[in-house]
CSV table of C-alpha atoms in Angstrom, one decimal:
chain,number,residue,atom,x,y,z
A,1,MET,CA,-0.1,0.2,0.1
A,2,ILE,CA,1.4,3.5,-0.8
A,3,LEU,CA,1.3,6.0,1.9
A,4,PRO,CA,-0.8,8.8,1.1
A,5,SER,CA,1.0,12.4,1.4
A,6,THR,CA,-0.1,14.4,4.2
A,7,GLU,CA,-0.1,17.4,2.1
A,8,ASN,CA,-3.2,15.6,0.0
A,9,ILE,CA,-6.6,16.8,1.1
A,10,PHE,CA,-8.8,13.9,2.0
A,11,THR,CA,-13.0,13.6,2.1
A,12,CYS,CA,-14.1,12.0,4.7
A,13,HIS,CA,-17.2,10.1,5.7
A,14,ASN,CA,-19.0,13.2,6.9
A,15,ASN,CA,-17.9,15.4,3.7
A,16,LYS,CA,-16.0,17.7,5.6
A,17,ARG,CA,-12.4,18.3,3.5
A,18,LEU,CA,-9.3,18.3,5.7
A,19,THR,CA,-5.6,18.8,5.5
A,20,ARG,CA,-2.8,17.2,7.5
A,21,ASP,CA,-5.4,15.3,9.7
A,22,ASN,CA,-4.3,12.3,11.5
A,23,THR,CA,-7.7,10.6,12.3
A,24,CYS,CA,-8.4,11.2,8.1
A,25,ILE,CA,-5.6,9.2,7.7
A,26,ILE,CA,-6.4,6.7,9.7
A,27,ILE,CA,-9.9,6.6,8.0
A,28,TYR,CA,-8.2,6.2,4.8
A,29,PHE,CA,-6.1,2.8,6.2
A,30,PHE,CA,-9.6,1.6,8.1
A,31,ASN,CA,-11.3,1.9,4.7
A,32,GLN,CA,-8.5,0.3,2.6
A,33,VAL,CA,-8.6,-2.8,5.2
A,34,SER,CA,-12.4,-3.0,5.2
A,35,HIS,CA,-12.3,-2.8,1.6
A,36,SER,CA,-9.9,-5.7,0.9
A,37,LEU,CA,-11.8,-7.7,3.5
A,38,LEU,CA,-15.1,-7.4,1.5
A,39,VAL,CA,-13.3,-8.3,-1.7
A,40,LEU,CA,-11.8,-11.7,0.0
A,41,ALA,CA,-15.5,-12.1,1.8
A,42,SER,CA,-16.9,-11.9,-1.7
A,43,THR,CA,-14.4,-14.3,-3.0
A,44,LEU,CA,-15.0,-16.8,-0.6
A,45,GLY,CA,-19.0,-16.5,-0.5
A,46,SER,CA,-19.4,-16.9,-4.4
A,47,ALA,CA,-19.3,-14.4,-7.2
A,48,SER,CA,-20.9,-11.1,-5.6
A,49,ALA,CA,-23.0,-8.8,-8.1
A,50,PHE,CA,-21.0,-5.9,-6.4
A,51,SER,CA,-17.9,-4.6,-8.3
A,52,THR,CA,-15.0,-4.7,-6.2
A,53,SER,CA,-12.2,-2.8,-8.5
A,54,SER,CA,-12.8,0.4,-6.7
A,55,SER,CA,-14.7,2.3,-3.9
A,56,SER,CA,-16.8,4.3,-6.9
A,57,ALA,CA,-17.6,1.1,-8.5
A,58,LEU,CA,-19.0,0.0,-5.7
A,59,ARG,CA,-21.6,2.8,-4.7
A,60,ARG,CA,-22.5,3.0,-8.6
A,61,THR,CA,-23.5,-1.0,-8.3
A,62,ILE,CA,-26.5,0.1,-5.9
A,63,ALA,CA,-28.1,1.4,-9.7
A,64,THR,CA,-28.5,-2.7,-10.5
A,65,ALA,CA,-31.2,-4.8,-8.9
A,66,PRO,CA,-29.3,-7.8,-7.6
A,67,THR,CA,-31.4,-11.1,-8.1
A,68,THR,CA,-32.1,-13.7,-5.5
A,69,SER,CA,-28.8,-15.4,-5.7
A,70,THR,CA,-26.8,-12.4,-5.1
A,71,THR,CA,-28.8,-12.0,-1.8
A,72,THR,CA,-27.3,-15.5,-0.8
A,73,SER,CA,-23.9,-14.6,-2.2
A,74,THR,CA,-24.1,-11.2,0.5
A,75,THR,CA,-25.2,-13.1,3.2
A,76,ARG,CA,-22.6,-16.0,2.9
A,77,SER,CA,-20.1,-12.8,2.8
A,78,MET,CA,-21.6,-11.0,5.8
A,79,SER,CA,-20.7,-14.0,7.8
A,80,VAL,CA,-17.2,-14.2,6.6
A,81,LEU,CA,-16.7,-10.7,7.5
A,82,ASP,CA,-18.0,-11.7,11.0
A,83,SER,CA,-15.2,-14.1,11.2
A,84,PHE,CA,-12.8,-11.4,11.2
A,85,PHE,CA,-14.7,-8.6,13.0
A,86,GLY,CA,-16.8,-10.4,15.5
A,87,LYS,CA,-20.5,-9.5,15.8
A,88,LYS,CA,-21.7,-6.8,18.3
A,89,GLU,CA,-23.7,-6.6,21.2
A,90,PHE,CA,-25.3,-2.9,21.2
A,91,ALA,CA,-26.6,-1.1,24.5
A,92,ALA,CA,-29.9,-1.6,25.5
A,93,PRO,CA,-32.8,-0.8,24.5
A,94,CYS,CA,-31.2,-1.7,21.0
A,95,VAL,CA,-32.9,-5.4,20.3
A,96,MET,CA,-30.6,-7.6,18.6
A,97,GLY,CA,-31.7,-10.1,15.7
A,98,ASP,CA,-30.6,-12.7,13.7
A,99,GLU,CA,-29.1,-12.8,10.2
A,100,SER,CA,-31.8,-15.0,9.5
A,101,ILE,CA,-34.2,-11.9,9.2
A,102,MET,CA,-32.6,-10.7,5.8
A,103,SER,CA,-32.7,-14.4,4.5
A,104,PRO,CA,-33.9,-14.7,1.0
A,105,LYS,CA,-37.6,-14.4,0.1
A,106,ALA,CA,-40.2,-13.8,-2.7
A,107,HIS,CA,-38.6,-9.9,-3.1
A,108,GLY,CA,-35.2,-10.0,-2.1
A,109,THR,CA,-34.9,-9.8,1.4
A,110,SER,CA,-38.5,-9.3,1.8
A,111,GLU,CA,-41.9,-10.6,1.0
A,112,THR,CA,-43.0,-7.4,-1.3
A,113,PRO,CA,-41.5,-4.5,-2.9
A,114,VAL,CA,-41.8,-1.1,-1.6
A,115,GLN,CA,-45.0,0.7,-1.7
A,116,LYS,CA,-45.7,2.8,-5.1
A,117,ASP,CA,-46.9,6.0,-3.9
A,118,LEU,CA,-43.9,6.7,-1.3
A,119,ARG,CA,-44.1,9.8,1.0
A,120,TRP,CA,-42.0,12.9,0.4
A,121,LYS,CA,-41.5,12.3,-3.3
A,122,CYS,CA,-38.8,9.3,-2.6
A,123,ASP,CA,-38.2,7.6,-5.8
A,124,TYR,CA,-39.5,4.2,-6.3
A,125,ASP,CA,-36.8,2.5,-7.9
A,126,THR,CA,-33.9,3.7,-5.6
A,127,ALA,CA,-36.0,2.9,-2.7
A,128,ASP,CA,-36.9,-1.0,-3.9
A,129,ARG,CA,-33.2,-1.6,-4.4
A,130,ILE,CA,-32.1,-0.1,-1.2
A,131,CYS,CA,-34.6,-1.8,0.8
A,132,ASN,CA,-34.6,-5.0,-0.7
A,133,PHE,CA,-31.6,-6.1,-2.6
A,134,ASN,CA,-29.2,-4.3,-0.4
A,135,ARG,CA,-27.2,-5.2,2.7
A,136,HIS,CA,-24.3,-2.3,3.0
A,137,TYR,CA,-25.0,0.9,0.4
A,138,ALA,CA,-27.2,3.7,1.1
A,139,GLU,CA,-29.1,6.7,-0.8
A,140,TYR,CA,-26.6,9.4,-1.2
A,141,ALA,CA,-25.7,11.8,1.8
A,142,GLY,CA,-27.9,14.6,1.5
A,143,TYR,CA,-30.5,12.9,-0.6
A,144,TRP,CA,-33.2,13.1,2.0
A,145,LEU,CA,-32.7,17.0,1.5
A,146,THR,CA,-33.7,17.1,-2.2
A,147,THR,CA,-37.1,15.9,-1.0
A,148,SER,CA,-40.1,17.2,0.5
A,149,PHE,CA,-39.2,15.8,4.0
A,150,VAL,CA,-37.6,19.2,5.5
A,151,GLU,CA,-40.7,21.2,4.4
A,152,ASP,CA,-42.8,18.9,5.8
A,153,ALA,CA,-41.1,18.4,8.9
A,154,ARG,CA,-41.0,22.1,9.7
A,155,ALA,CA,-44.9,22.4,9.0
A,156,VAL,CA,-45.6,19.3,11.6
A,157,ALA,CA,-43.3,20.9,14.4
A,158,LYS,CA,-45.4,24.4,14.5
A,159,GLU,CA,-48.3,22.2,14.9
A,160,GLY,CA,-46.3,20.6,17.9
A,161,LYS,CA,-46.5,16.8,16.5
A,162,GLU,CA,-44.0,14.4,15.7
A,163,ILE,CA,-43.6,12.2,12.6
A,164,THR,CA,-44.0,8.6,12.2
A,165,PHE,CA,-41.7,7.0,9.9
A,166,TYR,CA,-43.1,3.8,8.4
A,167,ASP,CA,-41.3,0.8,6.6
A,168,SER,CA,-41.5,1.4,2.9
A,169,ASN,CA,-42.3,-2.1,2.3
A,170,THR,CA,-45.1,-2.7,5.2
A,171,GLY,CA,-46.5,0.2,6.3
A,172,LYS,CA,-45.2,-0.8,9.7
A,173,PRO,CA,-44.2,2.0,12.0
A,174,LEU,CA,-40.4,2.0,12.7
A,175,PHE,CA,-39.3,5.3,14.0
A,176,VAL,CA,-41.1,8.4,15.9
A,177,ALA,CA,-39.3,11.3,16.0
A,178,PRO,CA,-38.4,13.8,18.0
A,179,LYS,CA,-38.6,12.7,20.8
A,180,GLY,CA,-36.3,14.3,23.9
A,181,ARG,CA,-35.5,17.2,21.3
A,182,SER,CA,-36.6,19.9,18.9
A,183,MET,CA,-37.4,19.0,15.4
A,184,GLU,CA,-34.3,21.5,15.0
A,185,ASP,CA,-32.2,19.3,17.0
A,186,PHE,CA,-33.4,16.6,15.1
A,187,LEU,CA,-33.0,18.1,11.5
A,188,LYS,CA,-29.4,19.4,12.5
A,189,GLU,CA,-28.3,16.1,13.8
A,190,SER,CA,-29.2,14.2,10.7
A,191,GLY,CA,-27.9,17.0,8.5
A,192,SER,CA,-24.3,17.0,10.1
A,193,HIS,CA,-24.0,13.1,9.3
A,194,GLY,CA,-26.3,13.1,5.7
A,195,TRP,CA,-28.8,11.0,6.8
A,196,PRO,CA,-32.3,11.2,9.2
A,197,SER,CA,-30.5,10.0,12.2
A,198,PHE,CA,-32.7,8.5,15.1
A,199,ARG,CA,-31.9,7.6,18.9
A,200,ASP,CA,-32.8,4.6,20.9
A,201,GLU,CA,-36.1,6.5,22.1
A,202,GLU,CA,-37.2,7.0,19.0
A,203,VAL,CA,-37.3,3.6,17.6
A,204,VAL,CA,-40.2,1.0,17.6
A,205,TRP,CA,-38.5,-1.7,18.8
A,206,GLU,CA,-41.3,-3.9,17.7
A,207,ASN,CA,-40.5,-3.8,14.1
A,208,VAL,CA,-36.8,-2.5,13.7
A,209,ARG,CA,-34.0,-4.8,15.0
A,210,CYS,CA,-29.8,-4.2,14.9
A,211,LEU,CA,-27.8,-7.1,13.7
A,212,GLY,CA,-24.4,-7.9,14.9
A,213,ASP,CA,-22.4,-5.8,12.2
A,214,GLY,CA,-24.2,-2.8,12.8
A,215,GLU,CA,-27.1,-3.4,10.0
A,216,SER,CA,-30.5,-2.0,11.3
A,217,VAL,CA,-33.2,-3.9,9.6
A,218,SER,CA,-37.3,-4.3,9.9
A,219,VAL,CA,-38.5,-7.5,11.3
A,220,ASP,CA,-39.6,-8.4,7.9
A,221,GLY,CA,-36.4,-8.0,6.2
A,222,THR,CA,-36.2,-4.1,5.0
A,223,HIS,CA,-32.9,-2.9,5.0
A,224,LEU,CA,-33.0,0.3,6.7
A,225,GLY,CA,-29.5,1.3,7.4
A,226,HIS,CA,-26.8,1.2,10.0
A,227,ASN,CA,-26.5,1.9,13.9
A,228,LEU,CA,-23.1,4.2,14.2
A,229,PRO,CA,-23.0,4.8,17.6
A,230,ASP,CA,-21.1,8.0,19.1
A,231,SER,CA,-20.7,9.4,22.2
A,232,SER,CA,-24.4,10.3,23.0
A,233,GLY,CA,-25.0,6.5,22.5
A,234,ASN,CA,-26.6,4.8,19.8
A,235,ARG,CA,-27.1,6.5,16.6
A,236,TYR,CA,-29.5,5.1,13.6
A,237,CYS,CA,-28.1,6.2,10.2
A,238,ILE,CA,-31.2,5.7,8.3
A,239,ASN,CA,-32.2,5.8,4.7
A,240,LEU,CA,-35.2,8.0,4.2
A,241,VAL,CA,-36.1,6.0,1.4
A,242,SER,CA,-36.3,3.0,3.5
A,243,VAL,CA,-38.7,4.7,6.0
A,244,ALA,CA,-41.1,6.9,3.5
A,245,GLY,CA,-44.3,4.3,3.7
A,246,ARG,CA,-47.8,4.9,4.2
A,247,PRO,CA,-49.5,3.2,6.9
A,248,VAL,CA,-51.8,0.4,5.6
A,249,GLY,CA,-55.3,1.2,6.3
A,250,GLY,CA,-54.5,4.1,8.8
A,251,GLU,CA,-54.0,8.1,8.4
A,252,GLU,CA,-50.3,9.3,8.6
A,253,GLU,CA,-49.1,11.0,12.1
């Protein structure tokens, strides 16, 4: 591996550009190791639909919907990765789930595709790929800001209400926010990370589970995002397209 010059400017996960930053260099090396392990895991599992030629190629493959065999391959790859990193147990009240939740079903990892009329004008095709044919990747950072979500959220806040976020596949409630903070605080934290970010008290644990590698999923097999704990505790970094469903037979809250 060729060491990068400290004169270079790196782009970190939070999209902030840093110069001569040791933290960023550490992140760079971690990403290199993680990428190598993902290549190894995919090779040992079987032929993966995700290209490992470069990190940019990995991100582009989310535009191609994998088949059921790809989901099986991804599950095997996850098992190999677990052997390297080990599974985590996240602090309560986080409810842990088993890998079997994401086993192949009628439509990817779920029984049904996403709803046709998603909230906040979320894109159907993007939502279906991320929710049902994906275990690692996400809508691009800041996607949620291109939808009508922020405007709607502030309108709800003026009425002193919370927003219930429903599974884009099943319509089951998954998150209710904000709780224990203002809507502006919720939007600010989400904006700083690039995706809607929820805390433990905002999760509907009846319908949400966290897997050993941090993947956040619904009990019905919808990929939601990942738990990325920080100094304040568990933080669930969630794709808006995964929680833009409408309640089945009920009124939106």
